[in-house]
Coordinates of C-alpha atoms and ligand atoms in Angstrom, one line a residue:
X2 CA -47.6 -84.6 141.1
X3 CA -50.9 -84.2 142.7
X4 CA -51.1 -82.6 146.2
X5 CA -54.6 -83.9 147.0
X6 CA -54.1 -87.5 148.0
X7 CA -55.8 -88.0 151.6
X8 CA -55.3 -91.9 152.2
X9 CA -56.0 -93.6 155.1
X10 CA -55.6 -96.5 157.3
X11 CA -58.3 -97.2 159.3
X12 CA -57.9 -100.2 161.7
X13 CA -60.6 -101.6 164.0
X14 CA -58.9 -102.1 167.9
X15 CA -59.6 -105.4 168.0
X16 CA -55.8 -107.0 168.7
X17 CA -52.3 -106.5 168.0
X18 CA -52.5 -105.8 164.1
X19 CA -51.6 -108.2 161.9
X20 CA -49.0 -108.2 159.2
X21 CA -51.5 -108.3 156.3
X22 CA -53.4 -105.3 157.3
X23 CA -50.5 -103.6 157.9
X24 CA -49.2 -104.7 154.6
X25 CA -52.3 -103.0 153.6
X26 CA -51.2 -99.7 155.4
X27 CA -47.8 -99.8 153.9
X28 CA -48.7 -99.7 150.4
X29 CA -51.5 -96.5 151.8
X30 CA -48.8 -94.9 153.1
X31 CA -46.6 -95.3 150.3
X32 CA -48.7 -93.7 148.0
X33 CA -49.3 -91.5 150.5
X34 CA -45.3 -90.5 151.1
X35 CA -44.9 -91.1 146.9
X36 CA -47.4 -88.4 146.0
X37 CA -46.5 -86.2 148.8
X38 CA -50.2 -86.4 150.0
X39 CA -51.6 -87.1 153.5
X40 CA -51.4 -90.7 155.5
X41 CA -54.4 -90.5 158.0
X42 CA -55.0 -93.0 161.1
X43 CA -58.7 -93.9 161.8
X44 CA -59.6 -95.8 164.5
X45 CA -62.7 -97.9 163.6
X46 CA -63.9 -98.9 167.0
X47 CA -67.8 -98.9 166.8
X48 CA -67.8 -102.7 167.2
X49 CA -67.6 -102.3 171.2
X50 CA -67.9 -106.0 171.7
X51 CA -64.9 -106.8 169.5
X52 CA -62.2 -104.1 171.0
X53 CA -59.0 -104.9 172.9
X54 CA -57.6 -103.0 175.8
X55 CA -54.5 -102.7 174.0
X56 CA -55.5 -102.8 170.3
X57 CA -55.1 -99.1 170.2
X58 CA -51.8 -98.6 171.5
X59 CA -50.6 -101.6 169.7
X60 CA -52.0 -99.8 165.9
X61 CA -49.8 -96.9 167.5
X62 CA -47.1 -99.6 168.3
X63 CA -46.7 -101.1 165.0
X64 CA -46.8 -98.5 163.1
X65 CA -44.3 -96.4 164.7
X66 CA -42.0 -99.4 165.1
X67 CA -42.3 -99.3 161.3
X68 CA -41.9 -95.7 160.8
X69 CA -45.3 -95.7 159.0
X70 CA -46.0 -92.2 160.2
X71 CA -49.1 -90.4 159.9
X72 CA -50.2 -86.5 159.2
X73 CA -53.8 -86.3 161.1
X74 CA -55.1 -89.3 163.6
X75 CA -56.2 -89.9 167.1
X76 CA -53.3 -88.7 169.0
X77 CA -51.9 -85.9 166.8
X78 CA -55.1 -84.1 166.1
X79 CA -56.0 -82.4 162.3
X80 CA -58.2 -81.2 160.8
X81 CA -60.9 -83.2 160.4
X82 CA -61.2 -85.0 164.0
X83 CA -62.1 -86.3 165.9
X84 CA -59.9 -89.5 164.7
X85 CA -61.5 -92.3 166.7
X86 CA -65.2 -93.4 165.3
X87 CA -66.6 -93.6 169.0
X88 CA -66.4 -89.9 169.1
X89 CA -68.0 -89.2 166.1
X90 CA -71.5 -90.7 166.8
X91 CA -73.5 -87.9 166.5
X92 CA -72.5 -87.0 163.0
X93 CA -73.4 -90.7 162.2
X94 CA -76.5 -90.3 164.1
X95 CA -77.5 -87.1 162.1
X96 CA -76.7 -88.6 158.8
X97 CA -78.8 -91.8 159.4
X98 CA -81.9 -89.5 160.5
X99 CA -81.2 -87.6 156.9
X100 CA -81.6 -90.8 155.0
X101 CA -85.1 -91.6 157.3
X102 CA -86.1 -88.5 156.1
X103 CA -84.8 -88.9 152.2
X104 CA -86.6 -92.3 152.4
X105 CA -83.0 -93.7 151.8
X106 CA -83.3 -95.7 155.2
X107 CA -85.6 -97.2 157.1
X108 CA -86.5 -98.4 160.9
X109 CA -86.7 -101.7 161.1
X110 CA -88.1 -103.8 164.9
X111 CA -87.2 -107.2 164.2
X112 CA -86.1 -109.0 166.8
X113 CA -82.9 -110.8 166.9
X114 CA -85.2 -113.9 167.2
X115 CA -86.7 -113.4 164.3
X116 CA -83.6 -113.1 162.2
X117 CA -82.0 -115.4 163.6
X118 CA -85.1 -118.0 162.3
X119 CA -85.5 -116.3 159.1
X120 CA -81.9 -117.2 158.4
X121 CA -82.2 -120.7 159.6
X122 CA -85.1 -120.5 157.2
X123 CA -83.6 -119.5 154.7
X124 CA -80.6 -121.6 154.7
X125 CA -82.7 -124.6 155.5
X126 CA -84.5 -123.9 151.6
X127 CA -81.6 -123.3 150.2
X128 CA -82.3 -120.0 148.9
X129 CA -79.7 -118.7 146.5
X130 CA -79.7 -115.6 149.1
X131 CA -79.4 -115.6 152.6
X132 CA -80.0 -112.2 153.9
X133 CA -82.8 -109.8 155.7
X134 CA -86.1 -110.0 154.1
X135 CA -86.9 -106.2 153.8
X136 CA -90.0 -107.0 156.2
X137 CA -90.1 -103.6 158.1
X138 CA -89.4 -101.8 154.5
X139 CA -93.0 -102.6 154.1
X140 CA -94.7 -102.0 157.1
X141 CA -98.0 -99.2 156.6
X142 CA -97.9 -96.2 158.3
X143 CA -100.4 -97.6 160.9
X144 CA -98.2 -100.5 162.0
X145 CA -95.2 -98.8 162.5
X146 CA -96.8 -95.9 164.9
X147 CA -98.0 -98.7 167.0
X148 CA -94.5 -100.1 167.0
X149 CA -93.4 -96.6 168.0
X150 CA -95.6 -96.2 170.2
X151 CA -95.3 -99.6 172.3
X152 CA -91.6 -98.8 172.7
X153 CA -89.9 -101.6 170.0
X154 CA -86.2 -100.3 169.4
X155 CA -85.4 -100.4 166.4
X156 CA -83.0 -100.3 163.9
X157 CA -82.0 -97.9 160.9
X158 CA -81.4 -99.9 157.4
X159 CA -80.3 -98.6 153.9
X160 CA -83.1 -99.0 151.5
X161 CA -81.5 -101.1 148.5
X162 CA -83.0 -100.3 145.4
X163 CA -85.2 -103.3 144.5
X164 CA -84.2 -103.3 140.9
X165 CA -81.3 -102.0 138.8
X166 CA -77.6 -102.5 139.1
X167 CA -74.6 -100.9 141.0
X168 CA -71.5 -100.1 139.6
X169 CA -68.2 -99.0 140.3
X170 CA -64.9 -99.3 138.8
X171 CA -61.8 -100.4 141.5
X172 CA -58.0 -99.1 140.6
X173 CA -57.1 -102.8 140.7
X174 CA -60.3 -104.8 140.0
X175 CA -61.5 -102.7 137.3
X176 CA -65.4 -102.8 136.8
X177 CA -67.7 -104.5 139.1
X178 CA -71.4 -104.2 138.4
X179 CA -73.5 -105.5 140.9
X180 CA -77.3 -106.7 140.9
X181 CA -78.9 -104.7 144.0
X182 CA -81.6 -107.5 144.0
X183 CA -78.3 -109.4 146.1
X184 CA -77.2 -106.3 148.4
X185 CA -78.8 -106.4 151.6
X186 CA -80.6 -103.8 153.2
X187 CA -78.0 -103.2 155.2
X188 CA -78.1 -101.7 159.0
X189 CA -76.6 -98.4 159.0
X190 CA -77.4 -97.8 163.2
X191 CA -77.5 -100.3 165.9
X192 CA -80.7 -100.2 168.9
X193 CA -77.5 -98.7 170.7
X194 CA -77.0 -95.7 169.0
X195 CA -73.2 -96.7 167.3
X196 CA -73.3 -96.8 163.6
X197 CA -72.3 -100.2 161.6
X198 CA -69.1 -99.9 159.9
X199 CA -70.9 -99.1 157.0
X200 CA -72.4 -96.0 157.4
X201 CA -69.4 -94.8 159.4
X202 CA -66.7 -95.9 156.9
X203 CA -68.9 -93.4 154.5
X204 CA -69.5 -90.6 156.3
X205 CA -66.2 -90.5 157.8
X206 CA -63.9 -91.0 154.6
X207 CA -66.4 -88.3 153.1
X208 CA -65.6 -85.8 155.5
X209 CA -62.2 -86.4 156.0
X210 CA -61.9 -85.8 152.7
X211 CA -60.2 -89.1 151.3
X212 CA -59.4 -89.6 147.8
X213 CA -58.5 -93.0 147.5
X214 CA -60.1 -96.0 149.6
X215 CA -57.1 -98.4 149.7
X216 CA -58.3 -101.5 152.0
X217 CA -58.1 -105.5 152.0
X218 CA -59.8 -107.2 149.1
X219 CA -61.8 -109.1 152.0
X220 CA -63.9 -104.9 151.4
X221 CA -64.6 -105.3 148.0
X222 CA -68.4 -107.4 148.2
X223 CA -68.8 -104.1 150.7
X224 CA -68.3 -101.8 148.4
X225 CA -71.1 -101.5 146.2
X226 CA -73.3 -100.8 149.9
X227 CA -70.7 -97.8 150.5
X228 CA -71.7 -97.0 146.6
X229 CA -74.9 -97.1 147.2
X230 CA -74.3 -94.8 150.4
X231 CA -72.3 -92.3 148.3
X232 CA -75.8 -91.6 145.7
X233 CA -78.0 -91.9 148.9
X234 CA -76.3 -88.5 150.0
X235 CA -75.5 -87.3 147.1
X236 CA -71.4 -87.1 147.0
X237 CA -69.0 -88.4 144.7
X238 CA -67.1 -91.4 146.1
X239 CA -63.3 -92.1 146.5
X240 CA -61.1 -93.8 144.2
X241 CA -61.5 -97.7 145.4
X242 CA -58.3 -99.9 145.6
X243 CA -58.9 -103.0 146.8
X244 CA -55.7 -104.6 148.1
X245 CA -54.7 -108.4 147.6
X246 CA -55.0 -110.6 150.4
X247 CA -51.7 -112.1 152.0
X248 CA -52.0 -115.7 152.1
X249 CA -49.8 -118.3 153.9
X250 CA -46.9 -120.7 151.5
X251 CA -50.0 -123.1 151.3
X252 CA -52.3 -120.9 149.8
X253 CA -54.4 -120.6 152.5
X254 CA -55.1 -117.1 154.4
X255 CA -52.5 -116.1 156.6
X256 CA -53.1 -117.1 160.2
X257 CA -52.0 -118.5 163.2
X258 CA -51.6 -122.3 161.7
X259 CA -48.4 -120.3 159.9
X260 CA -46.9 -118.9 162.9
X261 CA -46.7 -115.5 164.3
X262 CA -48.7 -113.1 162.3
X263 CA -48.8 -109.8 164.4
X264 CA -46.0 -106.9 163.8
X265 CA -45.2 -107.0 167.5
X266 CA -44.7 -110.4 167.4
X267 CA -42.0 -110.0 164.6
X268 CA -40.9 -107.3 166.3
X269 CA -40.2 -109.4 169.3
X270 CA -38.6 -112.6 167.2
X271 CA -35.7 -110.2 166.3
X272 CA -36.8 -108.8 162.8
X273 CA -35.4 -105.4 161.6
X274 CA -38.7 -103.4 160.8
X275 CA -36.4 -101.7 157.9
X276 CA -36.5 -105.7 156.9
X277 CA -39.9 -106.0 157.3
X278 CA -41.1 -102.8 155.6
X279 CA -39.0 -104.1 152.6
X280 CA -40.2 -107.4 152.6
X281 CA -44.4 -106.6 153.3
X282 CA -43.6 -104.1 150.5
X283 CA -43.4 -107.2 147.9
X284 CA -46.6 -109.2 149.4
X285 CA -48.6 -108.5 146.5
X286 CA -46.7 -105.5 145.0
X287 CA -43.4 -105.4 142.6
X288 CA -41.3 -102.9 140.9
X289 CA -39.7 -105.2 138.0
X290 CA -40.7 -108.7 138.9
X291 CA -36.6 -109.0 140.3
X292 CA -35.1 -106.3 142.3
X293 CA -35.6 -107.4 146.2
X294 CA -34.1 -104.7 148.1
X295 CA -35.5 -101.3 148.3
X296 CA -35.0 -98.6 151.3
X297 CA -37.8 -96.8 152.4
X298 CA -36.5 -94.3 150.4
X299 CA -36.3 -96.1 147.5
X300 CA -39.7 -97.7 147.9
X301 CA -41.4 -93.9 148.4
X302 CA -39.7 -93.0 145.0
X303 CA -40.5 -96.3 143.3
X304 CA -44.5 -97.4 144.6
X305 CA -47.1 -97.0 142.3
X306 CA -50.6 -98.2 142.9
X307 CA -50.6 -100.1 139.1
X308 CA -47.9 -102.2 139.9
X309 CA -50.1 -104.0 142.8
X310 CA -50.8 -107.5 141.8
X311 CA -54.7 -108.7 141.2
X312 CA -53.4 -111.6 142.5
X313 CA -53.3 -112.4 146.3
X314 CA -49.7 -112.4 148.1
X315 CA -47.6 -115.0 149.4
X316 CA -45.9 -114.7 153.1
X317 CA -43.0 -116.5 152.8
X318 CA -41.1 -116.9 155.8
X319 CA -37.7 -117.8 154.5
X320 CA -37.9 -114.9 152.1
X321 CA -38.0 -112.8 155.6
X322 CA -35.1 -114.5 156.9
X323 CA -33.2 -114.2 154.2
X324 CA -33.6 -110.4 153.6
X325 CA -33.3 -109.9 157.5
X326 CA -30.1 -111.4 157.2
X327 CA -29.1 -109.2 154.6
X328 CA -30.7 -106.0 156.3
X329 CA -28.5 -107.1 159.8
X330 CA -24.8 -108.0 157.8
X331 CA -25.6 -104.0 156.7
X332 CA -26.0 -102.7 159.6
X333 CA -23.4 -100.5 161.1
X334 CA -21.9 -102.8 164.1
X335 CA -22.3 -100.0 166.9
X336 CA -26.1 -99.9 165.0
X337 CA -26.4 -103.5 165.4
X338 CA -24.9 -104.0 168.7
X339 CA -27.4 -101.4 170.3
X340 CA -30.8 -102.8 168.5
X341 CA -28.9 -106.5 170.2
X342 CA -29.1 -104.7 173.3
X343 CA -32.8 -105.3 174.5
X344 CA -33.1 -109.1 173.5
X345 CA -29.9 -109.3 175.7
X346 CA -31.4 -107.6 178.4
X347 CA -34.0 -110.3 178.1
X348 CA -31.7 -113.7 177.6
X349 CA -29.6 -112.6 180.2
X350 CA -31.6 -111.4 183.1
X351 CA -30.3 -107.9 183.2
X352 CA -32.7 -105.1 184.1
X353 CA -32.9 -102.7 181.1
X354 CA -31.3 -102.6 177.7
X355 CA -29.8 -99.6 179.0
X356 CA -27.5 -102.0 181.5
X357 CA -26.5 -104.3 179.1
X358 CA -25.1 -101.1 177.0
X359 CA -23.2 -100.1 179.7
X360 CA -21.8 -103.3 181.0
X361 CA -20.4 -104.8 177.5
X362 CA -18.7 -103.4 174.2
X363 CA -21.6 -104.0 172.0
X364 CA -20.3 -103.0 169.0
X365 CA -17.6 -105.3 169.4
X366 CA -20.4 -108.4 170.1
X367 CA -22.3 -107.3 167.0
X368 CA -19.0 -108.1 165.0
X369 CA -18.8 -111.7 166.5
X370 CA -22.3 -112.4 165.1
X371 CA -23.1 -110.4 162.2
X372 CA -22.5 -112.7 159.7
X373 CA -23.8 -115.4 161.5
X374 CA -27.4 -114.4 162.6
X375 CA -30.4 -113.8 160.3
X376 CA -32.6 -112.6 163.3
X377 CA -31.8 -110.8 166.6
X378 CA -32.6 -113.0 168.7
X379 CA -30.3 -115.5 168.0
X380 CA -27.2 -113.6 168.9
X381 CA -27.7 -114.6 172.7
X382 CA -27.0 -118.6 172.2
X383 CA -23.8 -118.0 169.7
X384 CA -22.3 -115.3 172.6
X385 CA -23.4 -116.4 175.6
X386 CA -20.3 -118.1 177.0
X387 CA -18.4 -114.7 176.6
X388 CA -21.1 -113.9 180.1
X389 CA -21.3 -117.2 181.7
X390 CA -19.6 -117.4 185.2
X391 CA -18.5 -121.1 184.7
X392 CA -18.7 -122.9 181.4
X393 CA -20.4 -126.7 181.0
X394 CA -18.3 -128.3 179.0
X395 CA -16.5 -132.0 178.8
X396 CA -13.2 -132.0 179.2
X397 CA -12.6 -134.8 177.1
X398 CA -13.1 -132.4 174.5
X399 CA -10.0 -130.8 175.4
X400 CA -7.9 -133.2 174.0
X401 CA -7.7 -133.2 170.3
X402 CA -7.5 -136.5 168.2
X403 CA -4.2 -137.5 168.1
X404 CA -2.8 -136.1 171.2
X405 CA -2.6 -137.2 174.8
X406 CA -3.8 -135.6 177.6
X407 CA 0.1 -134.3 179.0
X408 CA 0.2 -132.1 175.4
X409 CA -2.9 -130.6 175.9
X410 CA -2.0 -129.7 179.3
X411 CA 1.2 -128.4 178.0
X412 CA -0.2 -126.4 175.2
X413 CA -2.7 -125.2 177.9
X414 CA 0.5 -123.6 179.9
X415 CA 2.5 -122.4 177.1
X416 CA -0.7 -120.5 175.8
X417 CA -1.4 -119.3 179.0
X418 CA 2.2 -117.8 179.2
X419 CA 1.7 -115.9 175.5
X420 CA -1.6 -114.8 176.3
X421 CA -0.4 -113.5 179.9
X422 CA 2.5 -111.0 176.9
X423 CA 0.1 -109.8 175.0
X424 CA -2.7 -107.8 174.3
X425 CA -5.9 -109.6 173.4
X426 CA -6.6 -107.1 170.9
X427 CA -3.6 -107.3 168.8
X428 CA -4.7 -110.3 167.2
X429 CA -2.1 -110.9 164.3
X430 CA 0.6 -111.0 167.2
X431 CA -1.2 -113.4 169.3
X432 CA -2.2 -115.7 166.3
X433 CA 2.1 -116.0 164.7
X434 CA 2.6 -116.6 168.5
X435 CA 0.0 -119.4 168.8
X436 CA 1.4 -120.9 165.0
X437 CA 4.6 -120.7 166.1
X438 CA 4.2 -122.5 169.2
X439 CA 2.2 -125.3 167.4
X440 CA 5.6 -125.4 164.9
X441 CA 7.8 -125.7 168.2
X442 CA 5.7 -128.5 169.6
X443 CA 5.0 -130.0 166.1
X444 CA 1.3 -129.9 166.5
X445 CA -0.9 -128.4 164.1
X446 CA -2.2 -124.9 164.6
X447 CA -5.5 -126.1 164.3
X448 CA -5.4 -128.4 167.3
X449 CA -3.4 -125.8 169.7
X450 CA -6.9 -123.3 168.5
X451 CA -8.8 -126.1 169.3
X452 CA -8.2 -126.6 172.6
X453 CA -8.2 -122.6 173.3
X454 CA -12.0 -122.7 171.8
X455 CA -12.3 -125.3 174.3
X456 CA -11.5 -123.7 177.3
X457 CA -12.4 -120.1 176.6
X458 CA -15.8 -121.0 174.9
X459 CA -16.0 -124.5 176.1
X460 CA -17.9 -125.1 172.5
X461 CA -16.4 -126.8 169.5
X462 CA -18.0 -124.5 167.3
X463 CA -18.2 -120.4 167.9
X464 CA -17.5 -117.1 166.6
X465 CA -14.1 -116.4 165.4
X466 CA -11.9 -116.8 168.3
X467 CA -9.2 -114.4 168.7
X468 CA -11.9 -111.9 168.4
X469 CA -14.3 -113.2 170.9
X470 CA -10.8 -113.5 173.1
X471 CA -10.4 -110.0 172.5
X472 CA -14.2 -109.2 173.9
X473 CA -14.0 -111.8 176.7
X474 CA -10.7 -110.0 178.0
X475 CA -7.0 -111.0 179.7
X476 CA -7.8 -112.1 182.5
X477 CA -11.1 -113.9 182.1
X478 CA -8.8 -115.9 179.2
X479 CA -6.6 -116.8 181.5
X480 CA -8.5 -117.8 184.2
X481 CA -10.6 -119.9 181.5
X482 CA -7.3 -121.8 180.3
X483 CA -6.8 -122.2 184.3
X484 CA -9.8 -123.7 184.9
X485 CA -9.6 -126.0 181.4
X486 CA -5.7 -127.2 183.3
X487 CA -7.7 -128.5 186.5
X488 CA -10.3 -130.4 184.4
X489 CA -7.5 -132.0 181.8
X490 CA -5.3 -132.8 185.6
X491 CA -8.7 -134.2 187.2
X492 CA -9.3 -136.3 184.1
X493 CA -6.0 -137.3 184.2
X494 CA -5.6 -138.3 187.9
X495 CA -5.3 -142.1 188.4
X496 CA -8.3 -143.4 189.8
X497 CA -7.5 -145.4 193.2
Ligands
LIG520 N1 -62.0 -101.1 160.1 C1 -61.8 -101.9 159.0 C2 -60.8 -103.0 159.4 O1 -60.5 -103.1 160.5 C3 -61.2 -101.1 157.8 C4 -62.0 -101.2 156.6 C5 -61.7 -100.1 155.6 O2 -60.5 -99.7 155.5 O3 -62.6 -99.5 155.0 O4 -60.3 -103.7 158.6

């Protein structure tokens, strides 16, 4: 096993990242973890216009949340920082001036006026190419001094070979020759200085030493430009690994029309990351076509950058629910009772997660609704009558079908009295005393728990009862059954 993997995941700070690109660092990182090479976090944020306040900390968010840690990036240093492109710009500035002087690059003054009609132009004739029109490329001597000299800022472009071919093989793609008569002289440095992600991508995964450029498929029609960097300077090039895309069920790429597509947002909507780590791991990647569940152990041992489909992957979101469900019923209940903490925090207005774990037996919740949740945010609704002060419920309800009002009362009372002898945690000796009280009044079991649902949940469907008793407590049981006794005698009162 090789030691000289250097991967990286190099995300632009332009939003809370989405779960495609961080699909795309998950399958980095994995080869990263599986070859017991480096994982390293670039932040790509030459594109001022398009950053985020928070994008950075949110890259830092995700990933963590996800475990997807790395060995050198912006806030742990290595080395070959800085980590964040906006502190590297005198390197790219240096190695644009080298290609001036190589005659690799050149200055180019148009204005965006001019471009911006040229393309109009262009587009207007249909011209099989849209693209710049190498006019500064040409300029004499003479013509550009006087630009110098009358102040015109300019630009620095690569110089495209005008004939010829560029070629390159990708891990997944295999070989891709392009014509360079169809690569665009490409701006390498901006009037302002800041590189284009093009020349900075190339300089920076040169000399951070990456071996294998693993990135979205939307990078590929880049990658003969990066190529054509690599020869410009003279260094060999990474392995390339373009990535499939993640598409919505419909095909179509994976966007907001689908629903939430940043990690934070699944994050928020009650998803395990362990879940979603195992289920972004099969978006475009498989180990035998069948096997679904893999720990992130498993996955480490398992990944291999040939098994990654050619073809795009599909985000299904029942999949997700599905295996959520089955990351949450195998979660330890004191595990799954504290990750339930913060989203009850929220639902119920407490403070801090750290309140709700001191206030209720969360280990005993979690086992109300294990089996019966597939995200964590739907535990509040199935639990919340065990905090409501007063429950809103009908009190019709509290009389079964076939019995009057009086037997409900009086099953209300007798249960009271058993409830008022026992423990609410020895279940099996409260449920032979609430069978055997239906046998004395020669009701079924079925309707005396019916009406104790009632009045201790005040919902006709729940968790299972005794144990959600045994949560809500003795006394609160009690005063519930007191409470349901009023309503049944109010219901019951003649009107006069
Ligand atoms: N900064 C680019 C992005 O945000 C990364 C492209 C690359 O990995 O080369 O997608």
């Amino acid at each position: 096993m090789t030691t000289d993997v250097r991967v990286r995941f190099a995300p632009s700070p332009t939003g809370s990242p989405h779960v495609g690109n961080i699909r795309s660092a998950l399958f980095t990182w994995l080869y990263a973890r599986h070859t017991g090479g480096k994982f390293i976090l670039r932040v790509e944020d030459t594109d001022q216009k398009r950053e985020s306040a928070t994008g950075l900390q949110d890259i830092l968010d995700s990933l963590s949340w996800l475990g997807l840690n790395w060995d050198e990036g912006p806030d742990v240093g290595g080395p070959y920082g800085p980590y964040i492109q906006s502190q590297r710009l005198e390197l790219y500035q240096k190695y644009a001036q080298q290609l001036l002087d190589s005659g690799h690059a050149y200055r180019c003054y148009c204005t965006p006026e001019r471009l911006t009609a040229l393309r109009q132009e262009q587009i207007k004739r249909k011209d099989s190419h849209v693209g710049y029109d190498r006019h500064c490329r040409f300029l004499s001597d003479a013509e550009r001094a006087e630009l110098e000299a009358s102040g015109a800022p300019s630009v620095i472009r690569l110089a495209v070979p005008l004939e010829g071919q560029t070629s390159f093989h990708d891990l997944i793609h295999g070989d891709i020759a392009i014509d360079n008569a169809l690569v665009d002289d490409q701006v390498l440095l901006k009037t302002d200085g800041f590189p284009t992600y093009h020349l900075a991508v190339v300089v920076d995964d040169h000399h951070m030493r990456i071996s294998h450029v693993t990135r979205g498929e939307e990078w590929l029609p880049s990658a003969p430009k990066h190529i054509l960097l690599y020869d410009a300077f003279g260094w060999t090039p990474p392995v390339f690994c373009h990535l499939p895309r993640v598409l919505g069920p419909d095909h179509k790429k994976l966007g907001k029309r689908h629903g939430a597509t940043s990690v934070l947002a699944f994050r928020d909507m009650g998803y395990l990351p362990e879940a979603l780590l195992n289920f972004l791991a099969l978006v475009g990647w498989s180990y035998d076509d069948q096997t679904e569940i893999f720990s992130r152990e498993e996955l480490i041992r398992v990944f291999s950058l040939d098994k990654i489909s050619a073809g795009p992957g599909v985000f299904n979101h029942e999949k997700l629910d599905w295996m959520n469900g089955v990351y949450i019923r195998a979660l330890d209940p004191a595990d799954l009772g504290d990750r339930l903490a913060p989203f009850l925090a929220r639902d119920l207005g407490l403070t801090s997660a750290d309140e709700v774990r001191q206030r209720y037996d969360l280990t005993a919740i979690a086992g109300l609704v294990q089996e019966r949740i597939l995200r964590l945010t739907e535990a509040t609704a199935k639990i919340d009558f065990l905090f409501a002060d007063k429950l809103d419920y009908d009190p019709a309800l509290l009389i079964p079908k076939k019995l009057d009002a009086a037997t409900a009362l009086s099953v209300l009372r007798r249960v009271r009295a058993i409830l008022q002898q026992r423990s609410m945690a020895d279940e099996a000796a409260l449920e032979a005393d609430l069978r055997g009280l239906a046998d004395e009044l020669g009701v079924k079991a079925g309707a005396i728990f019916g009406i104790l649902r009632i009045a201790v949940t005040g919902q006709t469907v729940t968790p299972p009862l005794l144990p959600s008793m045994a949560v809500l407590g003795q006394d609160a049981c009690v005063a519930r059954l007191d409470t349901a006794a009023r309503r049944l005698e109010a219901l019951n009162a003649p009107i006069d």
